[in-house]
Short mmCIF file of C-alpha atoms in Angstrom, two decimals:
data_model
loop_
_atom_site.label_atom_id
_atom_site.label_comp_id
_atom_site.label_asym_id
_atom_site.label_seq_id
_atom_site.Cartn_x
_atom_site.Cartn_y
_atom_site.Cartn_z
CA UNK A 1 -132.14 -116.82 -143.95
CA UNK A 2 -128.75 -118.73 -145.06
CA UNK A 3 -126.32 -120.02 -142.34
CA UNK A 4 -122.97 -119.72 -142.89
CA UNK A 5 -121.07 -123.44 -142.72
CA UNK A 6 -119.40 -123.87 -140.26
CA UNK A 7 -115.57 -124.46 -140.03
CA UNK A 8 -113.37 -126.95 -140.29
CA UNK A 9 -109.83 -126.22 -139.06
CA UNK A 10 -107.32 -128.95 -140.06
CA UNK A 11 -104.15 -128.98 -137.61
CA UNK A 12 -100.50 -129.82 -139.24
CA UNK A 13 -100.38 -129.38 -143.06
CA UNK A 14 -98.19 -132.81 -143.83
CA UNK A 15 -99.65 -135.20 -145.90
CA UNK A 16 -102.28 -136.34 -144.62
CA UNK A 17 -104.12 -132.82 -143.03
CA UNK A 18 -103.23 -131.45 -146.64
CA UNK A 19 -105.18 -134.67 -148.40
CA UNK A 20 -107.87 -133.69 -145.85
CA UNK A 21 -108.03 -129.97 -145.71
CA UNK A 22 -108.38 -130.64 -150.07
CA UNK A 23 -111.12 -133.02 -149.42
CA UNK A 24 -113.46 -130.99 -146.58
CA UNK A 25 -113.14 -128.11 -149.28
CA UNK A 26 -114.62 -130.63 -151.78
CA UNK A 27 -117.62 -131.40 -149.57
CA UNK A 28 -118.03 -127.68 -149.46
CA UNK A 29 -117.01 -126.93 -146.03
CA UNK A 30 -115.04 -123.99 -145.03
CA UNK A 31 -111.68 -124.66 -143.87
CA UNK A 32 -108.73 -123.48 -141.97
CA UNK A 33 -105.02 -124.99 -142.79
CA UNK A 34 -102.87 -124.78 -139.81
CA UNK A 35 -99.14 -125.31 -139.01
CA UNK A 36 -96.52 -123.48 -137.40
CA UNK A 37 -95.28 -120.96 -140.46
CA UNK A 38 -98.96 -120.69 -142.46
CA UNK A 39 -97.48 -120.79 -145.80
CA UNK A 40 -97.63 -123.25 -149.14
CA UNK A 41 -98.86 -123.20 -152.05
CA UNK A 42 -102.60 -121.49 -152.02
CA UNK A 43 -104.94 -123.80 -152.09
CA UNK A 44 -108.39 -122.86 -153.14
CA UNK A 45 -111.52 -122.75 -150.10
CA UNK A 46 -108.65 -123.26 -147.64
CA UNK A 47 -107.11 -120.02 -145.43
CA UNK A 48 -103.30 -120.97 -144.33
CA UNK A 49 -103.09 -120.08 -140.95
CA UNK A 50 -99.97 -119.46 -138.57
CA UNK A 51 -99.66 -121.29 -134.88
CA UNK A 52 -97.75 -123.11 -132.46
CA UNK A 53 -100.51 -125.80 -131.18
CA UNK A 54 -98.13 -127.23 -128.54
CA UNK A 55 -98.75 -123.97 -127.15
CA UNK A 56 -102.34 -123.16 -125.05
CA UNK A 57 -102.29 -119.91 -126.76
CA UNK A 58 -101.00 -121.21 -130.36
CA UNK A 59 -104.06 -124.25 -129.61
CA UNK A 60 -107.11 -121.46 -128.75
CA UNK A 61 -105.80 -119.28 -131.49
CA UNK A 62 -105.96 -122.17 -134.40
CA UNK A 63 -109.10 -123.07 -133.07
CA UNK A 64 -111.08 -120.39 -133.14
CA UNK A 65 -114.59 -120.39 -134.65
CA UNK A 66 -113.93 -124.01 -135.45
CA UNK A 67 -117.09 -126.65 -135.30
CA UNK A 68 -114.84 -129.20 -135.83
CA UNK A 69 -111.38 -129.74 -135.38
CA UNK A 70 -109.13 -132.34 -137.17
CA UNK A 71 -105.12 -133.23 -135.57
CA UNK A 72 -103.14 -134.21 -138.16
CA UNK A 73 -100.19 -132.87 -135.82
CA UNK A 74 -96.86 -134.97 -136.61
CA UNK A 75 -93.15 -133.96 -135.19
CA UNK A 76 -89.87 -135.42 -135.97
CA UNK A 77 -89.47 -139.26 -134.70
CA UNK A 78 -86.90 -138.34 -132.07
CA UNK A 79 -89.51 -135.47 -130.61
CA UNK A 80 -92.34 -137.33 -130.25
CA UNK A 81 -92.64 -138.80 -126.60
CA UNK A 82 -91.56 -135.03 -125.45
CA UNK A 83 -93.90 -133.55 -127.68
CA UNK A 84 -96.87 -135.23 -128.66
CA UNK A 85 -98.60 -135.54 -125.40
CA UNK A 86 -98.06 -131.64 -124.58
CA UNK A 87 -99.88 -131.21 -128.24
CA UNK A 88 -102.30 -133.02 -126.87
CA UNK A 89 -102.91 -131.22 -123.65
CA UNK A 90 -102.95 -127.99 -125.71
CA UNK A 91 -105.18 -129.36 -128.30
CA UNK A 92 -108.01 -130.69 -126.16
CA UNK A 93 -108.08 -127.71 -123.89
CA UNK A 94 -108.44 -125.33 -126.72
CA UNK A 95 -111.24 -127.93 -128.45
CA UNK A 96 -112.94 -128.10 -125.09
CA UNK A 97 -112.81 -124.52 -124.84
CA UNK A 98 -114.31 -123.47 -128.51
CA UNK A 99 -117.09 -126.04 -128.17
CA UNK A 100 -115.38 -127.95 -130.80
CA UNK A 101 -115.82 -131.32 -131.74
CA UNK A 102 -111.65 -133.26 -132.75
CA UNK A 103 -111.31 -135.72 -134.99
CA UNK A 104 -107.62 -137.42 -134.22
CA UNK A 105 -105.32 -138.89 -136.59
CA UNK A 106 -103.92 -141.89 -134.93
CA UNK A 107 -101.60 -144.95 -135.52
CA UNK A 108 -101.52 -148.64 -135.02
CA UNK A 109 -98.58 -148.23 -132.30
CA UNK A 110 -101.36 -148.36 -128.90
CA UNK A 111 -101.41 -152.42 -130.18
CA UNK A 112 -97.79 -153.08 -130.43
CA UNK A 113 -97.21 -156.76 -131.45
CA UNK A 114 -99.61 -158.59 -132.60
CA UNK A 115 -98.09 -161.97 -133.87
CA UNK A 116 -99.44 -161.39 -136.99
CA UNK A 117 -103.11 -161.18 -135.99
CA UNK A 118 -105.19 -159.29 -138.00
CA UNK A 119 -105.80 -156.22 -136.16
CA UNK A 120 -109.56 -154.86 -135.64
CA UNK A 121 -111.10 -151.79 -133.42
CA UNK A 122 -111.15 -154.61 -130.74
CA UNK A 123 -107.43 -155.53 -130.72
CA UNK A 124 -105.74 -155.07 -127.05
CA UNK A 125 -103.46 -152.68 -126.70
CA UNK A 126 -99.99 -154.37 -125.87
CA UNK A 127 -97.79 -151.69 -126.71
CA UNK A 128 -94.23 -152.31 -125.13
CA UNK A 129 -92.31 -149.50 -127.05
CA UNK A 130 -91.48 -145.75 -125.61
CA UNK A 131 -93.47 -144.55 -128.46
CA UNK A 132 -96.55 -147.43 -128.63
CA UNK A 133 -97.13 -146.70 -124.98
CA UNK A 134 -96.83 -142.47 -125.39
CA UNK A 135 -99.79 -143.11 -128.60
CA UNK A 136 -101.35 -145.32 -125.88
CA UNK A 137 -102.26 -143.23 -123.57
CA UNK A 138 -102.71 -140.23 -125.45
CA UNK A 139 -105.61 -142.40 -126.88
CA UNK A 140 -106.83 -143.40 -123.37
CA UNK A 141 -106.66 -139.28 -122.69
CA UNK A 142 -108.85 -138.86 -125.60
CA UNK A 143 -111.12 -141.61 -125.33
CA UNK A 144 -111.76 -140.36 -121.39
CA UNK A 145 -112.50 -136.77 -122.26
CA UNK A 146 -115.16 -137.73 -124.42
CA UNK A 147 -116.62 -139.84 -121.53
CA UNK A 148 -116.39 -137.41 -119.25
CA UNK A 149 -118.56 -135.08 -121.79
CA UNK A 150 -115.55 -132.69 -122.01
CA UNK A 151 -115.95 -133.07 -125.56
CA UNK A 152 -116.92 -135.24 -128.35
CA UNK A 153 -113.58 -136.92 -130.04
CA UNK A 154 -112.97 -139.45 -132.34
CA UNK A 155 -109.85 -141.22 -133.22
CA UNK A 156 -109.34 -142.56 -136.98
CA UNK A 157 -106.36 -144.69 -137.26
CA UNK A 158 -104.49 -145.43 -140.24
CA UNK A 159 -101.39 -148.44 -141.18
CA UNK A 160 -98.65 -146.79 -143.18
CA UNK A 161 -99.49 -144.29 -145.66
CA UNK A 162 -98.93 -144.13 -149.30
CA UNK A 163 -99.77 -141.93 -151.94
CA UNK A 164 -98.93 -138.93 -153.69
CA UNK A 165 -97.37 -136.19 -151.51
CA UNK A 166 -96.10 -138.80 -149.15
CA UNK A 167 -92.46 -138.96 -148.42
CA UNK A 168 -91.20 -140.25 -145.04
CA UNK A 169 -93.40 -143.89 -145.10
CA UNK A 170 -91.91 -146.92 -145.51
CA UNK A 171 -94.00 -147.15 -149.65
CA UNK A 172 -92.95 -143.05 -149.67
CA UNK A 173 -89.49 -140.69 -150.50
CA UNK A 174 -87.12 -144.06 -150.32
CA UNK A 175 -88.71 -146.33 -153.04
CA UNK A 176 -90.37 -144.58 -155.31
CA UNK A 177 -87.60 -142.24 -156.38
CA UNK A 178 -85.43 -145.39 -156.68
CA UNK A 179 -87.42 -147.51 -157.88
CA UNK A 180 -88.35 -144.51 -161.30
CA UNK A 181 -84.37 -143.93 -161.54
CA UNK A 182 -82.99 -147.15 -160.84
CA UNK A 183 -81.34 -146.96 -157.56
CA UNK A 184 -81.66 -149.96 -154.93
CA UNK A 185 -85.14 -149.95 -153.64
CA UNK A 186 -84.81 -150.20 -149.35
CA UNK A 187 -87.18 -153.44 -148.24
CA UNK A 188 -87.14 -153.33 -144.36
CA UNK A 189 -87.41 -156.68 -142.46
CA UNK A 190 -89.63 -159.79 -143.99
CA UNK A 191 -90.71 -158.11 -147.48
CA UNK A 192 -92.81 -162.46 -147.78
CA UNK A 193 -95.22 -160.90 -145.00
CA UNK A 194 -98.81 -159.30 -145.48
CA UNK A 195 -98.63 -155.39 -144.41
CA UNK A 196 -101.40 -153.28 -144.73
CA UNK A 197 -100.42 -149.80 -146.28
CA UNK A 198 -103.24 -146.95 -146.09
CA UNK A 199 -103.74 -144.95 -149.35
CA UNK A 200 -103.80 -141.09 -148.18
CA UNK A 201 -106.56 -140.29 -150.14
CA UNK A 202 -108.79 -142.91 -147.72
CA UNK A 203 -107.05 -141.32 -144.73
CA UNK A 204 -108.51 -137.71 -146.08
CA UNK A 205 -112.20 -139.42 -146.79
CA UNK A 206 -111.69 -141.53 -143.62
CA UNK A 207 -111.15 -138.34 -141.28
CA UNK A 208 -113.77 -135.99 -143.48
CA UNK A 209 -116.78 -138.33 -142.56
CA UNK A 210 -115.90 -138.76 -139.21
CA UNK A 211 -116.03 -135.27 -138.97
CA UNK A 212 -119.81 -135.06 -140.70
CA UNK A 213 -120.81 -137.98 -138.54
CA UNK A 214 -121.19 -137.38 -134.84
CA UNK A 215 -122.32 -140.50 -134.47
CA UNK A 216 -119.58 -142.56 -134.95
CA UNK A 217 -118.10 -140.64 -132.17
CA UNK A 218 -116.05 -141.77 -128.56
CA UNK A 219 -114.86 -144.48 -130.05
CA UNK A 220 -111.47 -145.79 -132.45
CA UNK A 221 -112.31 -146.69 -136.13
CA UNK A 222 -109.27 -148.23 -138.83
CA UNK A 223 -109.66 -145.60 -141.70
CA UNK A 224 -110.61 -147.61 -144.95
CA UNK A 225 -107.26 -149.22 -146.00
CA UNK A 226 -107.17 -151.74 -148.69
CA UNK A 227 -106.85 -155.86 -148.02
CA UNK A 228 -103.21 -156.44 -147.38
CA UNK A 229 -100.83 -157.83 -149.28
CA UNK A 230 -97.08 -158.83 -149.21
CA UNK A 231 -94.86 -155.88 -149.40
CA UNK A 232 -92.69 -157.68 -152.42
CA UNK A 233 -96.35 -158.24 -154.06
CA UNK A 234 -96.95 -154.18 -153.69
CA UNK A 235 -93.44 -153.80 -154.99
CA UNK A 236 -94.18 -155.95 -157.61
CA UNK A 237 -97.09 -153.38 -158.90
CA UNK A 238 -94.48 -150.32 -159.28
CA UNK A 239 -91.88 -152.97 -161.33
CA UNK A 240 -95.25 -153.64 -163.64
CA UNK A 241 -96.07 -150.15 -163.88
CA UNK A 242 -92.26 -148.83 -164.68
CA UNK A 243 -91.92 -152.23 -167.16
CA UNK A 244 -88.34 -152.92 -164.98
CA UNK A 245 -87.43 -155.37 -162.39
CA UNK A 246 -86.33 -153.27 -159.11
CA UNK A 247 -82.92 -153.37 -157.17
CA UNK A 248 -83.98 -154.48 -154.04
CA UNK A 249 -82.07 -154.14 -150.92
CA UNK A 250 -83.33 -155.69 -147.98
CA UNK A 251 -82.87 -154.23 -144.51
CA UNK A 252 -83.53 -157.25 -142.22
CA UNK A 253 -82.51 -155.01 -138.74
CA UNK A 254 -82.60 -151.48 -138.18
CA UNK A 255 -79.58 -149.82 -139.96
CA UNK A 256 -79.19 -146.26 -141.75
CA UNK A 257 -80.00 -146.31 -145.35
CA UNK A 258 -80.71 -143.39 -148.35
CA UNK A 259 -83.02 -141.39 -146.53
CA UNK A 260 -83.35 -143.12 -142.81
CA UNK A 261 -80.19 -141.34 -141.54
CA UNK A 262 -78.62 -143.05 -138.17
CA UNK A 263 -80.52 -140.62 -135.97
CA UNK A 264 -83.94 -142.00 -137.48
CA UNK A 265 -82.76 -145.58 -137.57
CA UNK A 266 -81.85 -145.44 -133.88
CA UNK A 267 -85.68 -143.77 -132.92
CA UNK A 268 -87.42 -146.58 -135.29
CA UNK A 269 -85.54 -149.71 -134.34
CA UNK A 270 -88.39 -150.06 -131.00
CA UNK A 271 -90.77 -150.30 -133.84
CA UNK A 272 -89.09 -152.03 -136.20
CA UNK A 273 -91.23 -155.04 -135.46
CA UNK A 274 -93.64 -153.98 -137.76
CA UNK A 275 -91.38 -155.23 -140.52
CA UNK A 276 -90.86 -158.78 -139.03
CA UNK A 277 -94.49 -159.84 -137.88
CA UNK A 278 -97.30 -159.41 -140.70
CA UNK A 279 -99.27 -155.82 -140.17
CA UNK A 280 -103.03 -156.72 -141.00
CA UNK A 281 -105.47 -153.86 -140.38
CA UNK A 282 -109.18 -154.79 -141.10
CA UNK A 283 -111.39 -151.51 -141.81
CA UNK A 284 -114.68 -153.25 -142.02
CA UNK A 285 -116.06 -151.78 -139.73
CA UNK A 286 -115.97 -148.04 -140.78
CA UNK A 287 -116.71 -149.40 -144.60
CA UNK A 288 -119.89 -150.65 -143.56
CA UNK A 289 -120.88 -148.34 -140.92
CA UNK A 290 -120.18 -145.26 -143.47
CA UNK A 291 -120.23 -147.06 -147.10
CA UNK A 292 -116.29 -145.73 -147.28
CA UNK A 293 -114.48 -148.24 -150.07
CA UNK A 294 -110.18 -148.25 -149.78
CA UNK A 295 -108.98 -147.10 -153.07
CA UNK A 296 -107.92 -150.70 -154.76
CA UNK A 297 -103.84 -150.76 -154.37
CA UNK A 298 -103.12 -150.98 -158.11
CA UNK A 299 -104.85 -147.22 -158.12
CA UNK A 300 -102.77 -146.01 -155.04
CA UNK A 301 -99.64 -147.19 -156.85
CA UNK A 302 -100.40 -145.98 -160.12
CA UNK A 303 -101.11 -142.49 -158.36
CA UNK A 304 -97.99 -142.34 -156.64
CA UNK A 305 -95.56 -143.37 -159.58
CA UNK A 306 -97.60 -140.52 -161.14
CA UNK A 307 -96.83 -137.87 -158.38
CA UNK A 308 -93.32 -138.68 -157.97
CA UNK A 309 -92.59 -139.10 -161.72
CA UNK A 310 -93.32 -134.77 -161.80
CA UNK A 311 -91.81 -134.60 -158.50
CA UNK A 312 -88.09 -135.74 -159.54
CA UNK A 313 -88.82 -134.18 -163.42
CA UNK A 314 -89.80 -130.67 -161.40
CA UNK A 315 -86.18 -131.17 -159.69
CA UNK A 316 -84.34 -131.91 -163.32
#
């Protein structure tokens, strides 16, 4: 007698649950794409599916059948202390409710500054900022259900992402198209200071195990992110790869510039620390516990310039 797999149902199709709902389908699981107008390109093993999951209703409905469930959910900068945490609400009840186990795609904002320390699992959570303290205790929230035996969760959390199909990130839509046709490249804050950027292709294999793995379960793990280095030595990789030295400009505070608009600057100047301490996230842990290895930067870069390079020809 054969079992049908069981689902996987990926919620928000940005980036990252796109990586992710690609890689699940590799590792031959059955999966479920869902955002709030179900369409996009067709991608094969994965059914686009149509809901609001800041709704109860929208939540249940996405969820449905689901084994395990996977929040990718992102909203725009200036929406997210409103929004997230009702996202949440919706999300866990409908988990809860379907028997589900969620798998949560988080950030380093619960730790806030760090002085530079190299951030592990064990870090404190400092968070000053409107939006450190919202991911704060939406983590707290999660990490109590699963106490409670509500559910089983697990929260993966990632630095800034790069790759291909990533736009709004700091390494995203602002340098690379620059940097290919020549335009001056935006550096925010202290470019001289280590920052840890997260490939998206680790952030898909990251979230996909954690969701075959039980075990690692109830607790935070740093998706596997490669050792960092100085954002002018990453920038220094694309002016290898495109054989010309980049027009830098450097924002040292929080002003608009190319694609972060005023309205965006004004939201991300509480985090803008990030750019003027060093950002050092240390993924051991989930590399040894899972045998996960970050994608070496040189790789991530090299697929991105790729990406982008049909990106702006596509738009020529």
């Amino acid at each position: 007698m054969t079992t049908t797999p069981a689902l996987h149902t990926v919620l928000g199709s940005g980036p990252a649950g796109t990586k992710l709902a690609r890689e699940l389908v590799r590792r031959g699981h059955p999966v479920r794409l869902v955002d709030r107008s179900g369409s996009g390109p067709a991608i094969e093993g994965v059914e686009r599916y149509a809901a609001d999951v800041a709704t109860p209703d929208g939540a249940r409905a996405a969820v449905a059948g689901a084994a395990v469930v996977y929040h990718c959910v992102n909203v725009g900068y200036h929406l997210q202390v409103e929004v997230m945490p009702k996202i949440q609400e919706a999300v866990l009840g409908a988990a809860e409710r379907e028997g589900a186990r969620l798998v949560v795609l988080d950030t380093l904002y619960p730790y806030g500054e760090t002085r530079g320390a190299v951030m592990t699992e064990d870090s404190p959570w400092n968070a000053t900022t409107r939006k450190g303290r919202m991911r704060a205790e939406l983590d707290a929230r999660y990490l109590a259900a699963h106490r409670e035996g509500r559910l089983s969760v697990v929260l993966g959390r990632s630095a800034d992402f790069v790759g291909p199909g990533v736009l709004s990130s700091t390494l995203g839509g602002a340098v690379f198209p620059a940097a290919l046709t020549g335009q001056p490249v935006p550096a925010l804050g202290d470019i001289d200071l280590p920052h840890s950027y997260t490939y998206i292709g680790d952030v898909a294999a990251g979230l996909a195990t954690l969701g075959e793995h039980p075990e690692g379960d109830g607790r935070v793990w740093h998706l596997p992110t490669a050792p960092a280095r100085t954002t002018r030595q990453v920038l220094a990789l694309v002016e290898e790869r495109i054989s010309r030295p980049l027009e830098l400009t450097v924002i040292a505070e929080p002003r608009p510039f190319g694609p972060f608009d005023e309205a965006f600057m004004a939201e991300y100047a509480e985090m803008f620390y990030q750019h003027t301490e060093a950002q050092i996230v240390d993924s051991s842990a989930i590399e040894r516990e899972f045998g996960l290895t970050p994608t070496p930067l040189e790789e991530a870069v090299d697929a991105t310039l790729g990406w982008y390079c049909e990106l702006l020809a596509a738009h020529h």
